[in-house]
Short mmCIF file of C-alpha atoms in Angstrom, two decimals:
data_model
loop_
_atom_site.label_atom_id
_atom_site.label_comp_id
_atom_site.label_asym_id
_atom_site.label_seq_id
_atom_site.Cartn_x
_atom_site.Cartn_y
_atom_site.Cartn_z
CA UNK A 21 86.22 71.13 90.53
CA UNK A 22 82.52 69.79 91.24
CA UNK A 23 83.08 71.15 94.97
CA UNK A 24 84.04 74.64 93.96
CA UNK A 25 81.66 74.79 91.16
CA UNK A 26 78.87 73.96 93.43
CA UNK A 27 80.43 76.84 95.80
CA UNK A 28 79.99 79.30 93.27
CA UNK A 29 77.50 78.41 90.91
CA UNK A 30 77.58 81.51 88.89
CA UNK A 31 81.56 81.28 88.02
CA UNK A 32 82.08 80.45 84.82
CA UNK A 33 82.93 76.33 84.70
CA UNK A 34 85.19 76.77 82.29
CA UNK A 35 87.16 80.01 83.87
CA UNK A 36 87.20 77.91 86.93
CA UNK A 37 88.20 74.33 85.00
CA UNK A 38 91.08 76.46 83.95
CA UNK A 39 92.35 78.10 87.25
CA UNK A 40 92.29 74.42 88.71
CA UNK A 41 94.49 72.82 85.84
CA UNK A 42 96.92 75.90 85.75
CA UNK A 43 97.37 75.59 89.76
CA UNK A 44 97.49 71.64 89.48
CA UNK A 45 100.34 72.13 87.04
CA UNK A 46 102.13 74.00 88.87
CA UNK A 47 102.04 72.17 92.37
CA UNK A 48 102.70 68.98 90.26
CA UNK A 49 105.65 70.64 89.01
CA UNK A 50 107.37 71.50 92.46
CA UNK A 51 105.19 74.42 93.68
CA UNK A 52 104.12 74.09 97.48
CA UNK A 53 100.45 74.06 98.01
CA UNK A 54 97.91 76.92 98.79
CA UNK A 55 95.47 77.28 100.93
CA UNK A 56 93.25 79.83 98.53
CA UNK A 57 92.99 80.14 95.23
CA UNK A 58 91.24 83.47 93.49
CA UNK A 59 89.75 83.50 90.05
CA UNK A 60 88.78 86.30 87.95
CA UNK A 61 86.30 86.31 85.30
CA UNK A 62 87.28 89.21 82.83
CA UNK A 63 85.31 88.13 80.42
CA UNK A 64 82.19 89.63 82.63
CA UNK A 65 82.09 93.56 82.33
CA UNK A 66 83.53 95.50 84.83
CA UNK A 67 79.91 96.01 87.24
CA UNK A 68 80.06 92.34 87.85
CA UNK A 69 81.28 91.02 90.79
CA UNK A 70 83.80 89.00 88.83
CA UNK A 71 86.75 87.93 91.54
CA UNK A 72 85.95 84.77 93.28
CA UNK A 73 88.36 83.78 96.38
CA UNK A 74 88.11 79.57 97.28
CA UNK A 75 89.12 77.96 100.25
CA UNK A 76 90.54 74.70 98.90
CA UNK A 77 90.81 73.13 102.02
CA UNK A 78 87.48 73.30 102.99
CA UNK A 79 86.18 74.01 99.86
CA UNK A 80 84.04 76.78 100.26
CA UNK A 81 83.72 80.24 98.59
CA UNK A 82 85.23 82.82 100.68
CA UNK A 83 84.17 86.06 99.05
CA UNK A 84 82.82 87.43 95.49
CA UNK A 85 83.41 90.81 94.66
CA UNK A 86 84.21 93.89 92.17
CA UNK A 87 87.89 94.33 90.41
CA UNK A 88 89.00 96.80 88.09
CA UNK A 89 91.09 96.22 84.69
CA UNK A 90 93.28 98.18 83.54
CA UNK A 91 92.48 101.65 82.10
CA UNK A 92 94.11 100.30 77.88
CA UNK A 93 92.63 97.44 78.20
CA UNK A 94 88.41 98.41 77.78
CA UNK A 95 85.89 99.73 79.49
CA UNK A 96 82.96 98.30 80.84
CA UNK A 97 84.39 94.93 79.31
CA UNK A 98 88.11 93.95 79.09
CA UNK A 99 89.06 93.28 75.70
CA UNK A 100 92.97 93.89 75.46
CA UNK A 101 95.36 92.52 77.65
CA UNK A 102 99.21 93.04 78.16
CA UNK A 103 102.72 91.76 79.69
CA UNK A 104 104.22 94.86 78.29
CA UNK A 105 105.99 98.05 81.14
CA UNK A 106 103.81 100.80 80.57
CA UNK A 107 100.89 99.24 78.44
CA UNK A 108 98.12 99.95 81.64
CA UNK A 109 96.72 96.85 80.43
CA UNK A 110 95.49 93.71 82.52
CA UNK A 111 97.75 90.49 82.00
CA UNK A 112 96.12 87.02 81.93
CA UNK A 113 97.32 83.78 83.71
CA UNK A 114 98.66 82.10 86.90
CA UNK A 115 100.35 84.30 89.06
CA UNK A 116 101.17 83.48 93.06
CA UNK A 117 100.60 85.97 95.67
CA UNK A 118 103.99 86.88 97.44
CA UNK A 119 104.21 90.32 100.97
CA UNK A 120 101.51 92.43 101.84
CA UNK A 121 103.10 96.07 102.27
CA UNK A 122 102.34 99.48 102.34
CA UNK A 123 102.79 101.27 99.29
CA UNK A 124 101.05 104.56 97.52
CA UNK A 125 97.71 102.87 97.66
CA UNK A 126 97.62 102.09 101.47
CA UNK A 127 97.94 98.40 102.45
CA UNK A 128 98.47 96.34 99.09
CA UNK A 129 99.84 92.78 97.72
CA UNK A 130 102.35 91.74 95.25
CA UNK A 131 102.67 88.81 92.94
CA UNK A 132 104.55 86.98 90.58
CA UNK A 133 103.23 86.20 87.41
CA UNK A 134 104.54 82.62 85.93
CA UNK A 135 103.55 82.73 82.70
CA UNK A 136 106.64 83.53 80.16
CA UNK A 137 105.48 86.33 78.05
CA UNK A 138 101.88 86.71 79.20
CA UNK A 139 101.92 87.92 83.35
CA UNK A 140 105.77 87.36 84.07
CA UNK A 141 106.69 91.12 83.49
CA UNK A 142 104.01 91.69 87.23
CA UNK A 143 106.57 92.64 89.05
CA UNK A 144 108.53 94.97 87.05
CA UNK A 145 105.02 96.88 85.76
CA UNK A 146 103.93 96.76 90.23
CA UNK A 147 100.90 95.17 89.23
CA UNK A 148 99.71 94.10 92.88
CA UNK A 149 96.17 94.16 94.68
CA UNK A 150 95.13 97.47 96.49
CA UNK A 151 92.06 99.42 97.24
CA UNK A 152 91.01 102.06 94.90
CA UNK A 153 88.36 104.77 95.59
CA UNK A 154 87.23 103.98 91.84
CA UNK A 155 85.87 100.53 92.55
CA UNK A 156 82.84 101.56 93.16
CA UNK A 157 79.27 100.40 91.80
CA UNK A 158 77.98 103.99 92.03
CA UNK A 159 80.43 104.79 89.43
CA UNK A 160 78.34 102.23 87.09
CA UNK A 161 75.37 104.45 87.10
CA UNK A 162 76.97 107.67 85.59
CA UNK A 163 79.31 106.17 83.36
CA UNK A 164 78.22 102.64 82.42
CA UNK A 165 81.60 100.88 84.19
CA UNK A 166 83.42 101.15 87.88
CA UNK A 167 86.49 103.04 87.38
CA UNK A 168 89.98 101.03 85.80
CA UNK A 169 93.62 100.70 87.39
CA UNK A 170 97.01 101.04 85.37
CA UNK A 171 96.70 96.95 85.45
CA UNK A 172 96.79 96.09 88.64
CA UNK A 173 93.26 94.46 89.88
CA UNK A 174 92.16 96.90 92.30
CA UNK A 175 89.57 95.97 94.72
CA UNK A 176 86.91 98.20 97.22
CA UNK A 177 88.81 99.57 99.83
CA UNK A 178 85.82 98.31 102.23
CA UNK A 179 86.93 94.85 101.32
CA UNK A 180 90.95 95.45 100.82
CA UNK A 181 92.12 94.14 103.87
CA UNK A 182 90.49 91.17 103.92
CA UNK A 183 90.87 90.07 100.49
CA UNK A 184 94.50 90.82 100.96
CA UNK A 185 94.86 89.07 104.14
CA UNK A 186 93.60 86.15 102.35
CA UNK A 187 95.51 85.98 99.82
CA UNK A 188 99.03 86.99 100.96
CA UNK A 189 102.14 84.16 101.35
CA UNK A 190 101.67 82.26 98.84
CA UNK A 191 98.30 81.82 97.13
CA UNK A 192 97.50 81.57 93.43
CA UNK A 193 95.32 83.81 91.51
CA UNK A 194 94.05 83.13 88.31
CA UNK A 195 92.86 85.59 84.88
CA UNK A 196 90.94 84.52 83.19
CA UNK A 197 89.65 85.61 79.73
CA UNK A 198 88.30 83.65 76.62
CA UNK A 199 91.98 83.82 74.72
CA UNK A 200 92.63 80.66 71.72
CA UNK A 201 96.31 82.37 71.94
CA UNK A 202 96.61 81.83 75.81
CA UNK A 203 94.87 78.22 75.60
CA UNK A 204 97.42 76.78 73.21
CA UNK A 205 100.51 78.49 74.51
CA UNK A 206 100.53 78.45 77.95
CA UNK A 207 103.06 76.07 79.96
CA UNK A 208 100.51 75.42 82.39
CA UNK A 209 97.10 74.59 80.81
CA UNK A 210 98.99 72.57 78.29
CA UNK A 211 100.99 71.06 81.36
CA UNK A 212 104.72 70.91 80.39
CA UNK A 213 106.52 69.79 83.87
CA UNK A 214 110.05 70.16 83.19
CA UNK A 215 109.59 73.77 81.97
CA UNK A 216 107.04 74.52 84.94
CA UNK A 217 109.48 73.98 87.38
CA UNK A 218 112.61 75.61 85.83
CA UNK A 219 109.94 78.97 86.41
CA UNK A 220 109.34 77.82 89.72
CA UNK A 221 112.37 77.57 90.73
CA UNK A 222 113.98 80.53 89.22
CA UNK A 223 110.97 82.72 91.10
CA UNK A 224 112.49 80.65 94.19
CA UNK A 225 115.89 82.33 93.68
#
């Protein structure tokens, strides 16, 4: 933690203090390690560059940059998130990057999300990382917010590529918002092993 927060100084501590005890959870509880870990900070409006992307092994902060929420969830600030097919909200939690592909927004990334009830619907809603035209800071001076995804956390397409490429085979990513609900419920902030790695395992399958 102290390594990484010194790396990025102006991440939230406790966003970050999160992402680190969700990922330590679930690596304790069978999951293989990554080399990268990405956190995003949606409690930071939508012009901040709120996605953070660590090295852990040599601790160091590979990139900070724009992402987009989805289009239910708020505008220039995030303040409804969802699980639910068709909601075009942003889900919170852990969620491990899985294949690159290309799909109807070029070159883009799926994950899983591997928290019951809160991201684990991510596959069925194709919430993935792409580029997106509407990232775009000059959108923030006429309209007071970049533009906003169906969910999925859409990056610049100038930076697509390579924040795909860093992410892809088996990373974690981390969402982060200020929710008491998500604190006390989830599997993998309050660590619960045994349930932890029946998840894992049946995302193995």
């Amino acid at each position: 933690f102290n390594s990484l927060a010194k790396a990025a100084p102006k991440l939230n501590p406790q966003a970050l203090q999160k992402a680190i005890s969700a990922m330590q959870c679930a690596i304790r509880s069978g999951a293989s390690d990554a080399q990268r870990l990405a956190v995003i900070d949606y409690s930071l409006p939508s012009t901040a560059r709120r996605l953070w992307i660590f090295d852990l092994q040599r601790k160091t902060l590979l990139l900070q940059d724009l992402v987009a929420h989805g289009n239910k969830s708020g505008e220039n600030f995030a303040t409804h998130f969802s699980n639910r097919v068709g909601s075009y909200q942003t889900s919170l939690g852990l969620f491990r990057t899985q294949e690159s592909y290309q799909g109807g927004n070029g070159y883009s990334l799926r994950m899983d999300g591997l928290e019951p009830g809160v991201n684990d619907q991510a596959r069925e809603r194709a919430i993935v990382i792409h580029g997106a035209d509407y990232v775009n800071p000059l959108w923030s001076q006429r309209q007071g917010r970049i533009g906003r995804s169906q969910g999925c956390p859409a990056v610049r397409p100038a930076i697509a590529k390579q924040v795909i490429d860093k992410l892809k085979g088996g990373q974690f990513m981390y969402s982060w918002y200020p929710d008491r609900n998500l604190a006390k419920s989830s599997l993998y902030l309050n660590c619960q092993p045994r349930q932890v790695a029946r998840i894992l395992a049946a995302n193995d399958r």
